[in-house]
Amino acid sequence: MASIDNITVEDFKNLFTRDFPYLPLYIEGKAYFKDDIVYVEPNFYKCLTDGTTTAPPSESWELTNDSIDNYISDADIERAFAEAKINFNPDFFKDDETAIMVFCYLAAHYLVIDLNNAQNPLALGFMGFTQSKSVGSVSESYGIPQWMLNNQMLSAYAQTGYGRKYLSLIQPYLIGNIIYTPGRVYFG
């Protein structure tokens, strides 16, 4: 049986390196280049020269206007982990590596839901799925697989691409198998 007890925020960030705008914390010893932005509590700094290895504030950095609200923090990811743990069964998987990868997709789903709720806190309820959208001569249409929509529990995960990916990864584990074993009853 697999476990997600050892999952870390770094596991999440390594799987989704390009998916989310993570808070750009300054890393000691890393070389920074012109226009790189870093966060050193409580401020953001913009690099002024290529190959900078000194920590801000210094002559190689200038204070810049930005907000931590524009980035995903470790606390946001940890909150998504806590939410995902409520609905995740690691016993589906034989190894920790697979369980952690699938769990990260579920956590990403919850992270996106949290971000959407934070951006529009007054939006009430589930809005449904776009089947068709058009503006002028441009149109877009897509559908959610019927097996996702037919299940009241699973259809909620179809709201995000990460949730749909999660469902596609657990789909084989949602099908029960029945094995026939011949035997007999002895009355003696």
Tab-separated table of C-alpha atoms in Angstrom:
chain	number	residue	atom	x	y	z
A	1	MET	CA	0.000	0.000	0.000
A	2	ALA	CA	1.129	3.502	-0.779
A	3	SER	CA	1.366	6.500	1.494
A	4	ILE	CA	1.289	10.251	1.020
A	5	ASP	CA	2.567	10.947	4.529
A	6	ASN	CA	5.915	12.187	3.201
A	7	ILE	CA	4.546	14.521	0.519
A	8	THR	CA	6.139	17.967	0.416
A	9	VAL	CA	5.370	21.314	-1.153
A	10	GLU	CA	8.499	20.749	-3.260
A	11	ASP	CA	6.923	17.567	-4.707
A	12	PHE	CA	4.023	19.715	-5.875
A	13	LYS	CA	6.248	22.464	-7.274
A	14	ASN	CA	8.434	19.924	-9.097
A	15	LEU	CA	5.412	18.336	-10.795
A	16	PHE	CA	3.852	21.684	-11.727
A	17	THR	CA	6.950	23.763	-12.491
A	18	ARG	CA	5.240	25.850	-15.193
A	19	ASP	CA	1.640	25.735	-14.057
A	20	PHE	CA	1.498	28.239	-11.209
A	21	PRO	CA	3.183	31.574	-10.397
A	22	TYR	CA	5.004	30.603	-7.208
A	23	LEU	CA	6.231	33.290	-4.818
A	24	PRO	CA	9.786	34.018	-6.070
A	25	LEU	CA	11.666	33.664	-2.799
A	26	TYR	CA	15.319	34.705	-2.892
A	27	ILE	CA	17.671	31.678	-2.982
A	28	GLU	CA	21.094	32.117	-1.409
A	29	GLY	CA	23.940	31.492	-3.878
A	30	LYS	CA	21.755	31.468	-7.012
A	31	ALA	CA	22.815	33.792	-9.847
A	32	TYR	CA	20.111	36.275	-10.832
A	33	PHE	CA	19.853	38.226	-14.058
A	34	LYS	CA	18.579	41.648	-15.042
A	35	ASP	CA	14.852	42.105	-14.414
A	36	ASP	CA	14.523	38.969	-12.225
A	37	ILE	CA	12.091	39.581	-9.371
A	38	VAL	CA	12.610	38.113	-5.892
A	39	TYR	CA	10.798	38.349	-2.599
A	40	VAL	CA	12.620	38.980	0.659
A	41	GLU	CA	10.090	39.605	3.389
A	42	PRO	CA	8.452	42.110	3.385
A	43	ASN	CA	9.480	43.477	-0.052
A	44	PHE	CA	9.975	42.572	-3.704
A	45	TYR	CA	13.211	43.451	-5.478
A	46	LYS	CA	14.141	43.707	-9.149
A	47	CYS	CA	17.648	42.685	-10.248
A	48	LEU	CA	19.622	45.422	-12.012
A	49	THR	CA	22.629	43.438	-13.338
A	50	ASP	CA	23.324	40.036	-14.863
A	51	GLY	CA	24.934	37.356	-12.715
A	52	THR	CA	24.025	38.913	-9.370
A	53	THR	CA	24.740	36.639	-6.414
A	54	THR	CA	24.370	39.184	-3.606
A	55	ALA	CA	21.207	39.243	-1.537
A	56	PRO	CA	18.816	42.163	-1.682
A	57	PRO	CA	18.833	44.870	-0.595
A	58	SER	CA	22.108	45.881	-2.248
A	59	GLU	CA	23.335	48.002	-5.151
A	60	SER	CA	22.421	45.159	-7.558
A	61	TRP	CA	18.747	45.325	-6.615
A	62	GLU	CA	16.005	47.936	-6.580
A	63	LEU	CA	12.803	47.883	-4.591
A	64	THR	CA	9.839	47.113	-6.834
A	65	ASN	CA	6.077	47.257	-6.448
A	66	ASP	CA	4.431	43.839	-6.322
A	67	SER	CA	2.139	41.884	-4.030
A	68	ILE	CA	2.285	38.411	-2.544
A	69	ASP	CA	-1.367	38.133	-3.608
A	70	ASN	CA	-0.122	37.741	-7.195
A	71	TYR	CA	1.685	34.494	-6.343
A	72	ILE	CA	1.055	31.008	-4.980
A	73	SER	CA	2.613	30.585	-1.550
A	74	ASP	CA	3.619	27.414	0.256
A	75	ALA	CA	0.678	28.039	2.614
A	76	ASP	CA	-1.724	27.970	-0.373
A	77	ILE	CA	-0.337	24.595	-1.427
A	78	GLU	CA	-0.482	23.226	2.132
A	79	ARG	CA	-4.136	24.294	2.351
A	80	ALA	CA	-4.861	22.467	-0.912
A	81	PHE	CA	-3.082	19.400	0.526
A	82	ALA	CA	-5.329	19.488	3.605
A	83	GLU	CA	-8.436	19.722	1.413
A	84	ALA	CA	-7.295	16.964	-0.943
A	85	LYS	CA	-6.484	14.570	1.914
A	86	ILE	CA	-10.182	14.512	2.790
A	87	ASN	CA	-11.036	12.858	-0.550
A	88	PHE	CA	-7.924	10.850	-1.398
A	89	ASN	CA	-7.401	7.124	-0.910
A	90	PRO	CA	-3.694	6.187	-1.140
A	91	ASP	CA	-4.627	2.496	-0.854
A	92	PHE	CA	-5.519	2.537	-4.565
A	93	PHE	CA	-1.818	2.655	-5.420
A	94	LYS	CA	1.037	0.187	-4.994
A	95	ASP	CA	3.857	2.718	-4.606
A	96	ASP	CA	4.333	6.105	-2.947
A	97	GLU	CA	5.638	7.778	-6.118
A	98	THR	CA	2.421	7.115	-8.051
A	99	ALA	CA	0.212	8.015	-5.093
A	100	ILE	CA	2.038	11.322	-4.603
A	101	MET	CA	1.771	12.233	-8.301
A	102	VAL	CA	-1.968	11.512	-8.421
A	103	PHE	CA	-2.493	13.282	-5.081
A	104	CYS	CA	-0.763	16.384	-6.465
A	105	TYR	CA	-3.298	16.538	-9.300
A	106	LEU	CA	-6.121	16.429	-6.767
A	107	ALA	CA	-4.399	19.126	-4.682
A	108	ALA	CA	-3.928	21.267	-7.826
A	109	HIS	CA	-7.674	20.936	-8.465
A	110	TYR	CA	-8.436	22.252	-4.977
A	111	LEU	CA	-5.825	25.005	-5.346
A	112	VAL	CA	-7.488	26.249	-8.559
A	113	ILE	CA	-10.930	26.127	-6.907
A	114	ASP	CA	-9.542	28.129	-3.945
A	115	LEU	CA	-7.961	30.694	-6.276
A	116	ASN	CA	-11.169	31.069	-8.279
A	117	ASN	CA	-13.184	31.471	-5.086
A	118	ALA	CA	-10.728	34.100	-3.807
A	119	GLN	CA	-10.966	36.068	-7.062
A	120	ASN	CA	-14.755	35.975	-7.068
A	121	PRO	CA	-15.950	35.334	-3.500
A	122	LEU	CA	-19.534	36.308	-4.281
A	123	ALA	CA	-20.000	33.692	-7.014
A	124	LEU	CA	-22.541	31.306	-5.623
A	125	GLY	CA	-22.731	27.671	-6.525
A	126	PHE	CA	-21.549	25.574	-9.392
A	127	MET	CA	-21.891	27.267	-12.758
A	128	GLY	CA	-21.744	24.167	-14.979
A	129	PHE	CA	-19.567	23.366	-17.963
A	130	THR	CA	-19.085	25.337	-21.138
A	131	GLN	CA	-20.391	23.364	-24.084
A	132	SER	CA	-20.049	26.144	-26.642
A	133	LYS	CA	-18.778	29.715	-26.734
A	134	SER	CA	-18.509	32.118	-29.643
A	135	VAL	CA	-17.424	35.679	-30.278
A	136	GLY	CA	-17.928	36.938	-33.813
A	137	SER	CA	-16.583	34.344	-36.240
A	138	VAL	CA	-14.558	32.474	-33.580
A	139	SER	CA	-16.164	29.632	-31.675
A	140	GLU	CA	-15.071	27.035	-29.168
A	141	SER	CA	-16.847	23.930	-27.977
A	142	TYR	CA	-15.878	21.069	-25.738
A	143	GLY	CA	-17.542	18.508	-23.615
A	144	ILE	CA	-16.735	16.580	-20.491
A	145	PRO	CA	-16.671	12.777	-20.830
A	146	GLN	CA	-20.037	11.325	-19.935
A	147	TRP	CA	-18.617	8.906	-17.339
A	148	MET	CA	-17.463	11.953	-15.337
A	149	LEU	CA	-20.759	13.799	-15.632
A	150	ASN	CA	-22.957	10.804	-14.825
A	151	ASN	CA	-21.502	10.406	-11.346
A	152	GLN	CA	-22.634	13.035	-8.833
A	153	MET	CA	-19.474	12.616	-6.753
A	154	LEU	CA	-16.995	12.686	-9.651
A	155	SER	CA	-18.590	15.454	-11.695
A	156	ALA	CA	-17.388	18.096	-9.208
A	157	TYR	CA	-13.791	17.231	-10.162
A	158	ALA	CA	-14.539	17.960	-13.810
A	159	GLN	CA	-14.596	21.709	-13.038
A	160	THR	CA	-10.829	22.021	-13.579
A	161	GLY	CA	-8.307	20.474	-15.926
A	162	TYR	CA	-6.411	19.151	-12.899
A	163	GLY	CA	-9.554	17.506	-11.573
A	164	ARG	CA	-10.218	15.874	-14.947
A	165	LYS	CA	-6.612	14.636	-15.075
A	166	TYR	CA	-7.022	13.266	-11.527
A	167	LEU	CA	-10.166	11.413	-12.604
A	168	SER	CA	-8.428	9.969	-15.657
A	169	LEU	CA	-5.623	8.683	-13.410
A	170	ILE	CA	-7.942	7.035	-10.876
A	171	GLN	CA	-10.517	5.734	-13.365
A	172	PRO	CA	-9.041	2.208	-13.521
A	173	TYR	CA	-9.278	1.989	-9.726
A	174	LEU	CA	-12.953	2.924	-9.701
A	175	ILE	CA	-13.997	-0.257	-11.454
A	176	GLY	CA	-14.613	-3.203	-9.176
A	177	ASN	CA	-13.498	-6.668	-10.173
A	178	ILE	CA	-15.280	-9.869	-9.253
A	179	ILE	CA	-13.296	-13.065	-9.162
A	180	TYR	CA	-15.098	-16.391	-9.312
A	181	THR	CA	-13.561	-19.019	-7.059
A	182	PRO	CA	-14.962	-22.539	-7.272
A	183	GLY	CA	-15.559	-24.299	-3.987
A	184	ARG	CA	-17.947	-26.503	-2.151
A	185	VAL	CA	-19.759	-26.654	1.133
A	186	TYR	CA	-19.100	-29.587	3.414
A	187	PHE	CA	-21.824	-30.646	5.811
A	188	GLY	CA	-20.442	-33.306	7.967
